[in-house]
mmCIF file of C-alpha atoms in Angstrom:
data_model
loop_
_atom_site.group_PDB
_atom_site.id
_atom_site.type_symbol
_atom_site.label_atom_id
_atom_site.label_comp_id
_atom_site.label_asym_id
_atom_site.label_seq_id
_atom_site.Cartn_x
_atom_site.Cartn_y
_atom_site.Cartn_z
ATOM 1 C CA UNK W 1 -3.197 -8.130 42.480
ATOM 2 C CA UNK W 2 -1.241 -4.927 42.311
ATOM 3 C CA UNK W 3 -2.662 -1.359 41.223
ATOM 4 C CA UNK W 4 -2.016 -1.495 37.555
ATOM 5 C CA UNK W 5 -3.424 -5.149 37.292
ATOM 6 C CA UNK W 6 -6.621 -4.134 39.604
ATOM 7 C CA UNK W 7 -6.746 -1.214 37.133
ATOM 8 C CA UNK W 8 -6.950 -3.225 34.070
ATOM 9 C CA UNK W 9 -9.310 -5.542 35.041
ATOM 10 C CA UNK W 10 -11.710 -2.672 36.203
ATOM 11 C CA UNK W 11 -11.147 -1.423 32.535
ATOM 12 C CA UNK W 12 -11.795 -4.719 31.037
ATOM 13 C CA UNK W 13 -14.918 -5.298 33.359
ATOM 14 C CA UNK W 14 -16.799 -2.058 32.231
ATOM 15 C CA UNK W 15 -16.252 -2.477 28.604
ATOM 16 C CA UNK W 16 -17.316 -6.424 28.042
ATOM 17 C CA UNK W 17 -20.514 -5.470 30.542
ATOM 18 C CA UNK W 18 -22.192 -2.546 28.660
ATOM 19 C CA UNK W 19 -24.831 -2.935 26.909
ATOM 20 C CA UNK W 20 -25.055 -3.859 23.220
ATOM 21 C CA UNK W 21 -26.363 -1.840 20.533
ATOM 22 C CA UNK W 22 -30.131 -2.966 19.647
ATOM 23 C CA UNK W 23 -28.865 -3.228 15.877
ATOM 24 C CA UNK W 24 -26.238 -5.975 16.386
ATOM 25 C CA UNK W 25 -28.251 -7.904 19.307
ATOM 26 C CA UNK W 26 -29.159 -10.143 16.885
ATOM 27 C CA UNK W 27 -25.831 -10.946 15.421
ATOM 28 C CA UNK W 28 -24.435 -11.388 18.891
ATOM 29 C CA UNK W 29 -27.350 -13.625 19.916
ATOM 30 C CA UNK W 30 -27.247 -15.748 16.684
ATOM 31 C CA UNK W 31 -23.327 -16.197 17.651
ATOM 32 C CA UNK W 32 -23.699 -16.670 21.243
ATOM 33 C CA UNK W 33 -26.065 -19.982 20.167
ATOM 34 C CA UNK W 34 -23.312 -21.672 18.391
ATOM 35 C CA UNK W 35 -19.894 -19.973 19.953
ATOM 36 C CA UNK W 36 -20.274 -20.772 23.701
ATOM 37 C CA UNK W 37 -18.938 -18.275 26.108
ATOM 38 C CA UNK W 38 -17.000 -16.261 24.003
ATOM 39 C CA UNK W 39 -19.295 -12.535 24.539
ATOM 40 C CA UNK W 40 -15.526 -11.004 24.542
ATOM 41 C CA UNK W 41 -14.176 -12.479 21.345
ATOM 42 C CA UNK W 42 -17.739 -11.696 19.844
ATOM 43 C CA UNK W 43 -17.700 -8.086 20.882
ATOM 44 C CA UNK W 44 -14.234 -7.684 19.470
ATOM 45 C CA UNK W 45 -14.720 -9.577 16.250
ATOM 46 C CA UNK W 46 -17.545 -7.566 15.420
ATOM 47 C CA UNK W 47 -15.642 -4.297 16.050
ATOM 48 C CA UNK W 48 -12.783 -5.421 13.551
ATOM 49 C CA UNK W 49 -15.613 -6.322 11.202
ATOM 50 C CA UNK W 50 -17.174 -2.727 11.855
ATOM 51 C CA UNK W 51 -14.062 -0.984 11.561
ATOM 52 C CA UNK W 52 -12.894 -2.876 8.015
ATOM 53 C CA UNK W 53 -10.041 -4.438 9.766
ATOM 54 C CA UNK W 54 -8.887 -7.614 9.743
ATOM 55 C CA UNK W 55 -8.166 -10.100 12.335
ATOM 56 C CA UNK W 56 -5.347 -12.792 13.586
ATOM 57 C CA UNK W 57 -6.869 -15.292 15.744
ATOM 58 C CA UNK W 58 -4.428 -16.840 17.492
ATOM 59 C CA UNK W 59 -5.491 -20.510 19.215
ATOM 60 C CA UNK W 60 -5.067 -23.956 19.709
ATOM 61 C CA UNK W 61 -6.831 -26.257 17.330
ATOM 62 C CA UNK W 62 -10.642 -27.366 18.237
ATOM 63 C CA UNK W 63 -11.667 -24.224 20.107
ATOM 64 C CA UNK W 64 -14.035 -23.454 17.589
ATOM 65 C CA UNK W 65 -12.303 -20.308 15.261
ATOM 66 C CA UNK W 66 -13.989 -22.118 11.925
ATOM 67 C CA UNK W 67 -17.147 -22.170 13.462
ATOM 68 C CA UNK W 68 -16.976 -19.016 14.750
ATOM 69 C CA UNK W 69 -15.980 -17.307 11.059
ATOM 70 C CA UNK W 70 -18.684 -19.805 9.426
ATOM 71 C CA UNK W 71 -21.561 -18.465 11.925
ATOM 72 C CA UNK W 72 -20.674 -14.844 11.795
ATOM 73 C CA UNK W 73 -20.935 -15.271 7.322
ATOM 74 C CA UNK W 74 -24.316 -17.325 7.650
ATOM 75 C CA UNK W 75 -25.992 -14.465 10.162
ATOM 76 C CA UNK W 76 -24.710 -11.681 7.712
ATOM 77 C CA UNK W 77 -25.617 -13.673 4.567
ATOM 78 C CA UNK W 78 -22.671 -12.794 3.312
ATOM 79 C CA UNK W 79 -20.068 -15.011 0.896
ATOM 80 C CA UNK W 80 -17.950 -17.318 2.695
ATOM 81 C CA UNK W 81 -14.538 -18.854 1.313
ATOM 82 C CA UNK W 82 -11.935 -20.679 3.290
ATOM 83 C CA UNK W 83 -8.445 -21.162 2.152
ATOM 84 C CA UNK W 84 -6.485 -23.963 4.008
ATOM 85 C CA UNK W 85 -2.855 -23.150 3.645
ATOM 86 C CA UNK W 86 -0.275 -25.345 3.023
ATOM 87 C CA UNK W 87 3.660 -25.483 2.311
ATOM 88 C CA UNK W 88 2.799 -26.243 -1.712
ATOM 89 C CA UNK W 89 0.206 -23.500 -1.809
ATOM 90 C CA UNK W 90 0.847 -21.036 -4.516
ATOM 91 C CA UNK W 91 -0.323 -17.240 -4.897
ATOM 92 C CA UNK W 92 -2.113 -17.978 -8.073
ATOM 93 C CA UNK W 93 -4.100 -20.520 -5.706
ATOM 94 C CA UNK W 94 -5.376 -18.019 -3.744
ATOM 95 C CA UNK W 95 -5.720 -15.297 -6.197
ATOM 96 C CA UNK W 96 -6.991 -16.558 -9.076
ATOM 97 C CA UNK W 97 -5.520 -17.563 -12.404
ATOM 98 C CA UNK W 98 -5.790 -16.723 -16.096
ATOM 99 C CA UNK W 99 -6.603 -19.473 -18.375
ATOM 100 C CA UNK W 100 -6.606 -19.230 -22.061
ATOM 101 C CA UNK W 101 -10.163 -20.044 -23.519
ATOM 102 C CA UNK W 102 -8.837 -21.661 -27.281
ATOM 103 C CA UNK W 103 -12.794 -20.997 -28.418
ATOM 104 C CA UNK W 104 -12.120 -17.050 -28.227
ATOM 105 C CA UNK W 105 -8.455 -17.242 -28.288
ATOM 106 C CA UNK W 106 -8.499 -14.494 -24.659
ATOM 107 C CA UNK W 107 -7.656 -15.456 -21.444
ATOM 108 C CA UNK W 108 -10.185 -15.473 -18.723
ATOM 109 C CA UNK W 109 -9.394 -15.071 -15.349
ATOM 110 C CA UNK W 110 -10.760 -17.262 -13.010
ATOM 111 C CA UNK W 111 -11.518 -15.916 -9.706
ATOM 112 C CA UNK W 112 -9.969 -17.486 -6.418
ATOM 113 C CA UNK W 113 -11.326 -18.080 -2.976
ATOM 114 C CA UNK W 114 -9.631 -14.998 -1.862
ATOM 115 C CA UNK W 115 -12.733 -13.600 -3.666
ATOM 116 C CA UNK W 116 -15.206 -13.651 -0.883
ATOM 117 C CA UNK W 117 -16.824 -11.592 1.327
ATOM 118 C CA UNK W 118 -15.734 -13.211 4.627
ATOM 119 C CA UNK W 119 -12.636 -15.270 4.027
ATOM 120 C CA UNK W 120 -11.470 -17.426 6.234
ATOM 121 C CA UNK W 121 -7.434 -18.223 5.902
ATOM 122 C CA UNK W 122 -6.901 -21.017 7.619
ATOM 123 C CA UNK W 123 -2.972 -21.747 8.941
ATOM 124 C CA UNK W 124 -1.994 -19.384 7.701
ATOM 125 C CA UNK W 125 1.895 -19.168 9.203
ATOM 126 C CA UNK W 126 2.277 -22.965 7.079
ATOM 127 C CA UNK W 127 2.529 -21.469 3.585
ATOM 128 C CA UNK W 128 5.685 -20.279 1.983
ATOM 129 C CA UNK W 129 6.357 -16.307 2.480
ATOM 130 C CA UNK W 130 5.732 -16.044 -1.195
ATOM 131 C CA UNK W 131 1.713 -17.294 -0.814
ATOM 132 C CA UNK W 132 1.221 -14.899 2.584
ATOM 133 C CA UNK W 133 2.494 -12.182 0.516
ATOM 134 C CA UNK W 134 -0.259 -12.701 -2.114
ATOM 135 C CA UNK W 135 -2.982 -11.279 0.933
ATOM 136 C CA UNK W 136 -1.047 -8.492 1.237
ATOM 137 C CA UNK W 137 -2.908 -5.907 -1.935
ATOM 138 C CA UNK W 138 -6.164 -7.708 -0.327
ATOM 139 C CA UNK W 139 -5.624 -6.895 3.218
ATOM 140 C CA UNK W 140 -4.347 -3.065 2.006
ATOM 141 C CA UNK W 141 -6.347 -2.310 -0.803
ATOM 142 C CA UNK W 142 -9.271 -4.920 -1.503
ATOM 143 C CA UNK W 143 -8.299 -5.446 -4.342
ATOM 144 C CA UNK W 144 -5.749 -8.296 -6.229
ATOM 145 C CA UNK W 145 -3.744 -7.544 -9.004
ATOM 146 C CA UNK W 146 -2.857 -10.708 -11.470
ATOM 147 C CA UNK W 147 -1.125 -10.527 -15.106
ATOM 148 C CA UNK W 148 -1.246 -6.630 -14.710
ATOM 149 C CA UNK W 149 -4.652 -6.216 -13.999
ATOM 150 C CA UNK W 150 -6.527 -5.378 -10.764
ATOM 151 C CA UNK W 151 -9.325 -7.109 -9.112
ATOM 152 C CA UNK W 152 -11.598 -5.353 -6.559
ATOM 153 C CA UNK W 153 -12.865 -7.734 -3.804
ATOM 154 C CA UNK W 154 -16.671 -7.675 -3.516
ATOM 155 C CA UNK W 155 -17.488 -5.795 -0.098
ATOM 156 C CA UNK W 156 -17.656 -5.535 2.476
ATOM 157 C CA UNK W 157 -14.477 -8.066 2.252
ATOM 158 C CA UNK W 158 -13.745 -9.574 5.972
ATOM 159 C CA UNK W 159 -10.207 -11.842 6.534
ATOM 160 C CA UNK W 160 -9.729 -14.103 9.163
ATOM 161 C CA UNK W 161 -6.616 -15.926 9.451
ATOM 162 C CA UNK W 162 -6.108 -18.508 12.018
ATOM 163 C CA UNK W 163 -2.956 -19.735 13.400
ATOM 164 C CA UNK W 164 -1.751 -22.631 15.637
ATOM 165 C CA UNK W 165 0.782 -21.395 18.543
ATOM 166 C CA UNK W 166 2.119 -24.789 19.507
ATOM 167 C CA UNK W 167 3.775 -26.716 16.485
ATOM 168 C CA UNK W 168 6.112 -24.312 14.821
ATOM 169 C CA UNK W 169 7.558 -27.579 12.241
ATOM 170 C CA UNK W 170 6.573 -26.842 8.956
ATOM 171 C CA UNK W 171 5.336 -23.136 9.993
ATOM 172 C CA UNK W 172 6.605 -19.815 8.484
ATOM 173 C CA UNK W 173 6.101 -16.738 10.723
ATOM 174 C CA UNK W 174 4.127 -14.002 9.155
ATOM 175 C CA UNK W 175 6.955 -10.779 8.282
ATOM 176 C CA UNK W 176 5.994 -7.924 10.172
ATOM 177 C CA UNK W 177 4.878 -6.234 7.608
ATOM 178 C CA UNK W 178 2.283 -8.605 6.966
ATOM 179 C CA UNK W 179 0.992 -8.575 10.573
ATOM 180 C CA UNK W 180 0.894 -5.233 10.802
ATOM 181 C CA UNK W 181 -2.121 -5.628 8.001
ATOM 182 C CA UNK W 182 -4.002 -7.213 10.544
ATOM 183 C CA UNK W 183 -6.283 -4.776 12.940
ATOM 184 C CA UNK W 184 -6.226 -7.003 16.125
ATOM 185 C CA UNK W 185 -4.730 -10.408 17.155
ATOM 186 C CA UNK W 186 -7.298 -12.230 19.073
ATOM 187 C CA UNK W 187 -7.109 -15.319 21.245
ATOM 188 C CA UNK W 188 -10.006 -17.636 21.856
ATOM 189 C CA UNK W 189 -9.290 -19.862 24.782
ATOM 190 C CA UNK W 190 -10.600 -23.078 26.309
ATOM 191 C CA UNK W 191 -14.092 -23.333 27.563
ATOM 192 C CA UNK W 192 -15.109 -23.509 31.273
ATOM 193 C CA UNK W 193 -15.979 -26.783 32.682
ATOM 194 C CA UNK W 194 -19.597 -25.621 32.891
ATOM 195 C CA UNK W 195 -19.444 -23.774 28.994
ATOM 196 C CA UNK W 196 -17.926 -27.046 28.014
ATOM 197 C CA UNK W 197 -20.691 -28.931 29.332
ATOM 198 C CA UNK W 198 -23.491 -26.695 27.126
ATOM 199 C CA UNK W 199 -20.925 -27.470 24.043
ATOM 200 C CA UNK W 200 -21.709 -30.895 24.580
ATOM 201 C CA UNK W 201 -25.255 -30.241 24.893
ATOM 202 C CA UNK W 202 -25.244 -28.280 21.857
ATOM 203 C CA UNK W 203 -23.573 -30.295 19.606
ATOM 204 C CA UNK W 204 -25.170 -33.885 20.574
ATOM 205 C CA UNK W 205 -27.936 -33.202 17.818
ATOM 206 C CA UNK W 206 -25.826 -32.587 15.539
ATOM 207 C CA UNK W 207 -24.082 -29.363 14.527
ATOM 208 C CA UNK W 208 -25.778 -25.710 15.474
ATOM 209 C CA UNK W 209 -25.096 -24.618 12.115
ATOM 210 C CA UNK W 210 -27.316 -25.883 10.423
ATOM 211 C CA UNK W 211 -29.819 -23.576 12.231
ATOM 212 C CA UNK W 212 -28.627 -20.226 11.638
ATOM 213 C CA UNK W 213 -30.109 -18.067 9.008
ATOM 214 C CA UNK W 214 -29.248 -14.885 8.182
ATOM 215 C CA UNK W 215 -30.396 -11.545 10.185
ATOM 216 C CA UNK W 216 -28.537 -8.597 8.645
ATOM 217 C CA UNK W 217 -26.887 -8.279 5.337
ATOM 218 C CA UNK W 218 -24.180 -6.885 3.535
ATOM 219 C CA UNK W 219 -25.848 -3.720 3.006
ATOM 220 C CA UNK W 220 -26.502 -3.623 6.718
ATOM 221 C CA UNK W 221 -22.643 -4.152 7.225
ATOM 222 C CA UNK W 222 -22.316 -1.519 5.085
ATOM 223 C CA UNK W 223 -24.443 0.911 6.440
ATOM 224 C CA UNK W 224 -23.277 -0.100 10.528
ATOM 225 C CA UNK W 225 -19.832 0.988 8.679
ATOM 226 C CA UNK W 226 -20.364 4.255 7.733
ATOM 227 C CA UNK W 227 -22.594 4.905 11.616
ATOM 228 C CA UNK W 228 -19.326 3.688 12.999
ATOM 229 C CA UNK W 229 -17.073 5.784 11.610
ATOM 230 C CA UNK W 230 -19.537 9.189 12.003
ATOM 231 C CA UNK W 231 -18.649 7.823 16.108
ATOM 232 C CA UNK W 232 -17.254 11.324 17.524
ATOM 233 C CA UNK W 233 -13.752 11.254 19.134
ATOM 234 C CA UNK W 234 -12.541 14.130 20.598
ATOM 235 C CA UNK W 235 -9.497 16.005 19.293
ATOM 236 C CA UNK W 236 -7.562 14.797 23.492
ATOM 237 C CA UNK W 237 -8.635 11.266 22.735
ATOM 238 C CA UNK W 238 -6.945 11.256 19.064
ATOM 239 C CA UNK W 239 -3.405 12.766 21.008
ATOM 240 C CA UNK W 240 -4.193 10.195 23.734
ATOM 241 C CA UNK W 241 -3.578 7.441 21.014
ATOM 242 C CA UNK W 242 -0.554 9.397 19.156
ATOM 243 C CA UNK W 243 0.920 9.485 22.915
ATOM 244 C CA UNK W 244 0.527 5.725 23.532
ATOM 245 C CA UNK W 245 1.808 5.171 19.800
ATOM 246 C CA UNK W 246 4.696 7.169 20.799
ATOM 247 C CA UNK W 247 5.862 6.047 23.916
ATOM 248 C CA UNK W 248 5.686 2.339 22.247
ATOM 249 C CA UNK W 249 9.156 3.755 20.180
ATOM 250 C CA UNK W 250 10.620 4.764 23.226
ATOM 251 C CA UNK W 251 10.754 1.691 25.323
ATOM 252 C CA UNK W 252 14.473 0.154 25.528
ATOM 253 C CA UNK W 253 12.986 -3.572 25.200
ATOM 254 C CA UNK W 254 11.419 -3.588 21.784
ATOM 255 C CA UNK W 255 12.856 -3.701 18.430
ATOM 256 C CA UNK W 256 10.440 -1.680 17.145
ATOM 257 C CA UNK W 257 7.425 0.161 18.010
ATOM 258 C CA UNK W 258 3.995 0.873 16.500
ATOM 259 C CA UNK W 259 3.442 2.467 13.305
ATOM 260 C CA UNK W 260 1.365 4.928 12.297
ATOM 261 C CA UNK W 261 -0.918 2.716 10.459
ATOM 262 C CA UNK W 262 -1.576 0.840 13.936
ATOM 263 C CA UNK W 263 -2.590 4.084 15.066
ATOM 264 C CA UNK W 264 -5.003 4.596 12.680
ATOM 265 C CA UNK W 265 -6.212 1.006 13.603
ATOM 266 C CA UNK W 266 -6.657 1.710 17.091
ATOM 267 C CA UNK W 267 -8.893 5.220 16.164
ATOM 268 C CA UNK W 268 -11.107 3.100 13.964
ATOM 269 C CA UNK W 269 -11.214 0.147 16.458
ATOM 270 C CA UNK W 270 -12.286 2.541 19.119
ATOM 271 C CA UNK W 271 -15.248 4.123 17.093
ATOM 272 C CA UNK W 272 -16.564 1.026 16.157
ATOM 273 C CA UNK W 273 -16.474 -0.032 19.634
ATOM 274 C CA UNK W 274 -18.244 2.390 20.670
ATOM 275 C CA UNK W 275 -20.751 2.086 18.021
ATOM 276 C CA UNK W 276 -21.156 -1.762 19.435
ATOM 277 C CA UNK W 277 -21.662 -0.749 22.779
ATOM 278 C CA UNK W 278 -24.463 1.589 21.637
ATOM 279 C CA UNK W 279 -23.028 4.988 22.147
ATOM 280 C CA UNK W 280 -22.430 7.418 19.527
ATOM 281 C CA UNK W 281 -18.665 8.784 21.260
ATOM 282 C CA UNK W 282 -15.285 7.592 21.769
ATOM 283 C CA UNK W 283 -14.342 7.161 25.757
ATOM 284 C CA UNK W 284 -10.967 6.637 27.111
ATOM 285 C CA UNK W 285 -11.988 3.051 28.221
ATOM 286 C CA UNK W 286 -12.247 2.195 24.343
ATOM 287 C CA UNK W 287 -8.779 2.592 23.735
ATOM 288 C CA UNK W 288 -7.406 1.558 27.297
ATOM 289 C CA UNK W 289 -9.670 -1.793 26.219
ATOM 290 C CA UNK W 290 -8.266 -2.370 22.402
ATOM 291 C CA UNK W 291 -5.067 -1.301 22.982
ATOM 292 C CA UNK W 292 -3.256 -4.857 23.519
ATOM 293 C CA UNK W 293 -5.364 -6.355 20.974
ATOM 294 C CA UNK W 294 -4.624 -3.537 18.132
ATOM 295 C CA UNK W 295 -1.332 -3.450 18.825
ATOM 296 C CA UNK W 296 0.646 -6.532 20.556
ATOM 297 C CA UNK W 297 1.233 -8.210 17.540
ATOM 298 C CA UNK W 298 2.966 -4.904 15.685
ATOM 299 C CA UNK W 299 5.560 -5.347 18.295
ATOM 300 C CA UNK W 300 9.070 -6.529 18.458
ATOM 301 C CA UNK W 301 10.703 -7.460 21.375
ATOM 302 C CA UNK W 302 14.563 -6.766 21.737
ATOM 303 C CA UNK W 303 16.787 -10.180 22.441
ATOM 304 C CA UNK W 304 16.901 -9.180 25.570
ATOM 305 C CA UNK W 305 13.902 -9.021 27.015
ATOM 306 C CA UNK W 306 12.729 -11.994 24.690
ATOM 307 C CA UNK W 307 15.131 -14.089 26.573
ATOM 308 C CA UNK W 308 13.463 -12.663 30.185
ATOM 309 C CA UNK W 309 10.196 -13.966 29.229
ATOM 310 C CA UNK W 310 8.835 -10.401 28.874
ATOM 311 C CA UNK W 311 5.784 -10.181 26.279
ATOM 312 C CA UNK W 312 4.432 -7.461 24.008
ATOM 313 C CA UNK W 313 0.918 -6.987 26.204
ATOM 314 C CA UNK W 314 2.945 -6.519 29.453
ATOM 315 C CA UNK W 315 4.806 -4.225 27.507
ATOM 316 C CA UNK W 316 1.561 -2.074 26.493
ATOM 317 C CA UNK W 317 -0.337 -2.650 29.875
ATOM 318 C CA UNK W 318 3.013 -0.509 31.339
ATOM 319 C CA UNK W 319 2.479 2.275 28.352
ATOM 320 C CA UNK W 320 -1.061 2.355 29.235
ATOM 321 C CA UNK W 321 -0.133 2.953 33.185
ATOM 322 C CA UNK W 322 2.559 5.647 31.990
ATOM 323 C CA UNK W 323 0.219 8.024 30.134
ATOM 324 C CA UNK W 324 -2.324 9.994 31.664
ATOM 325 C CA UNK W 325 -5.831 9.159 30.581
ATOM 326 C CA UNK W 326 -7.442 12.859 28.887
ATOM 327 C CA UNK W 327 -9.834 14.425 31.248
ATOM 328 C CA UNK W 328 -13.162 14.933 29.810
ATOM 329 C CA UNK W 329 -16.484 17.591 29.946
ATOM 330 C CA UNK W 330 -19.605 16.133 30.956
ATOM 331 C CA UNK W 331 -20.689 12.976 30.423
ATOM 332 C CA UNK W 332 -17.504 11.441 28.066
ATOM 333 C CA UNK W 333 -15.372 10.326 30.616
#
């Protein structure tokens, strides 16, 4: 293991072991009983959902990603809808439709599934380009906007889209623009013999599901929401991500770099981070942590180093070893 790699890992290793805040304990908990050895997709699920971002998790099939959306909407009580995507799918399937009622001579519009709380978009590279771009107002603006009138989405609105990395027939790849919509791309990964074992164990009476019940609420979302983004951040930390952002344009094997919008991500992604780890300030480790998740998948690589087998999060773990890390007073360090 080399410096930079040591480095990382120490990073990693002092985030995912701090200490939860008392408030989501029981979220995580509730989780932790159905999703088995997952604390790290947890802990960064919950800081998309804290932040009002929305994720991209990116897996094979049967790792669990439906039962991990479908726990995390029971324990919050919140709406759940899932849209499975398909090549026939049309916008109008997912948004909602206008249907004239002959008995008042109007036309009502009736709601679609993107109308939930926590949505879960399942597939969602095998629809046409023309049904991803109808999640695009949603993932923006909460809102949809159908026969020339808009729609707000009930809050707090929560989309996860799942896609499958390994059969690309039949598949459309989401336009940058639309990724870039997303907060973080997340990756869930196959169990450890011994987790897989407790799966088993879990699951032979039947699924865990069915004993969740709820132990926070919308409003509680709400209100963890608003503490998360009071989260201080000091003025170095803020120019710490503009730097990172920066240097991302400047590297000779990508296409393009990150945008200012993935900036903003990473700011919010780092308060509510902190806010899940129970402190009530931003420290360097927050955005040293997020930084491949919030921004890997707002990358393009050039042809070049696509054809030399380089990826986007070696690409950011070299930013993040290029820029100094701020120096901080007292304890924020």
């Amino acid at each position: 293991m080399n410096d930079e790699e040591g480095d990382a890992a120490v990073k990693e290793k002092r985030i995912e072991t701090e200490e939860w805040n008392p408030l989501l304990l029981p979220l995580k908990d509730g989780l932790a009983s159905v999703v088995v050895g997952k604390e790290k997709v947890l802990k960064l699920l919950l800081t998309a959902l804290l932040a009002s971002g929305h994720c991209l998790i990116e897996d094979v099939p049967g790792v669990g990603k439906t039962m991990l959306v479908k726990s995390l909407a029971k324990l919050l009580g919140c709406d759940f809808k899932r849209i499975q995507f398909t090549p026939d799918l049309l916008p109008s399937d997912v948004t909602g439709v206008s249907i004239y009622n002959q008995r008042t001579q109007t036309f009502e519009f009736r709601m679609g599934p993107i109308f939930g709380q926590l949505v879960l978009a399942d597939e969602i590279n095998r629809t046409s380009p023309k049904t991803q771009s109808a999640l695009l107002e949603a993932l923006e603006e909460e809102a949809v906007t159908v026969d020339g009138e808009t729609y707000t989405l009930p809050s707090p609105f929560l989309l996860l889209a799942t896609e499958n990395p390994i059969e690309f027939e039949g598949t459309f790849p989401l336009p940058e623009a639309q990724l870039d919509r997303f907060m973080m791309k997340i990756h869930m990964g196959y169990p450890s013999p011994e987790e897989e074992l407790v799966i088993l164990q879990k699951h032979g009476a039947g699924s865990p599901l069915k004993n969740l019940s709820p132990v926070a609420s919308p409003t509680d979302v709400l209100n963890w929401r608003n503490e998360a983004t009071a989260v201080h951040m000091e003025k170095e930390l803020q120019q710490y991500i503009v730097t990172l952002v920066q240097n991302t344009r400047r590297l000779d094997k990508l296409l393009l770099g990150a945008s200012p919008r993935a900036a903003i991500a990473l700011q919010k992604a780092a308060k509510a981070l902190a806010f899940v780890s129970g402190r009530t300030y931003v420290v360097p480790d927050d955005i040293r942590y997020l930084a491949p998740y919030v921004l890997s998948h707002r990358l393009i690589l050039a042809p070049e180093a696509r054809l030399n087998g380089e990826t986007t999060e070696v690409l950011i773990e070299e930013v993040l070893a290029r820029v100094a890390i701020p120096f901080l007073q007292g304890a924020r360090v």
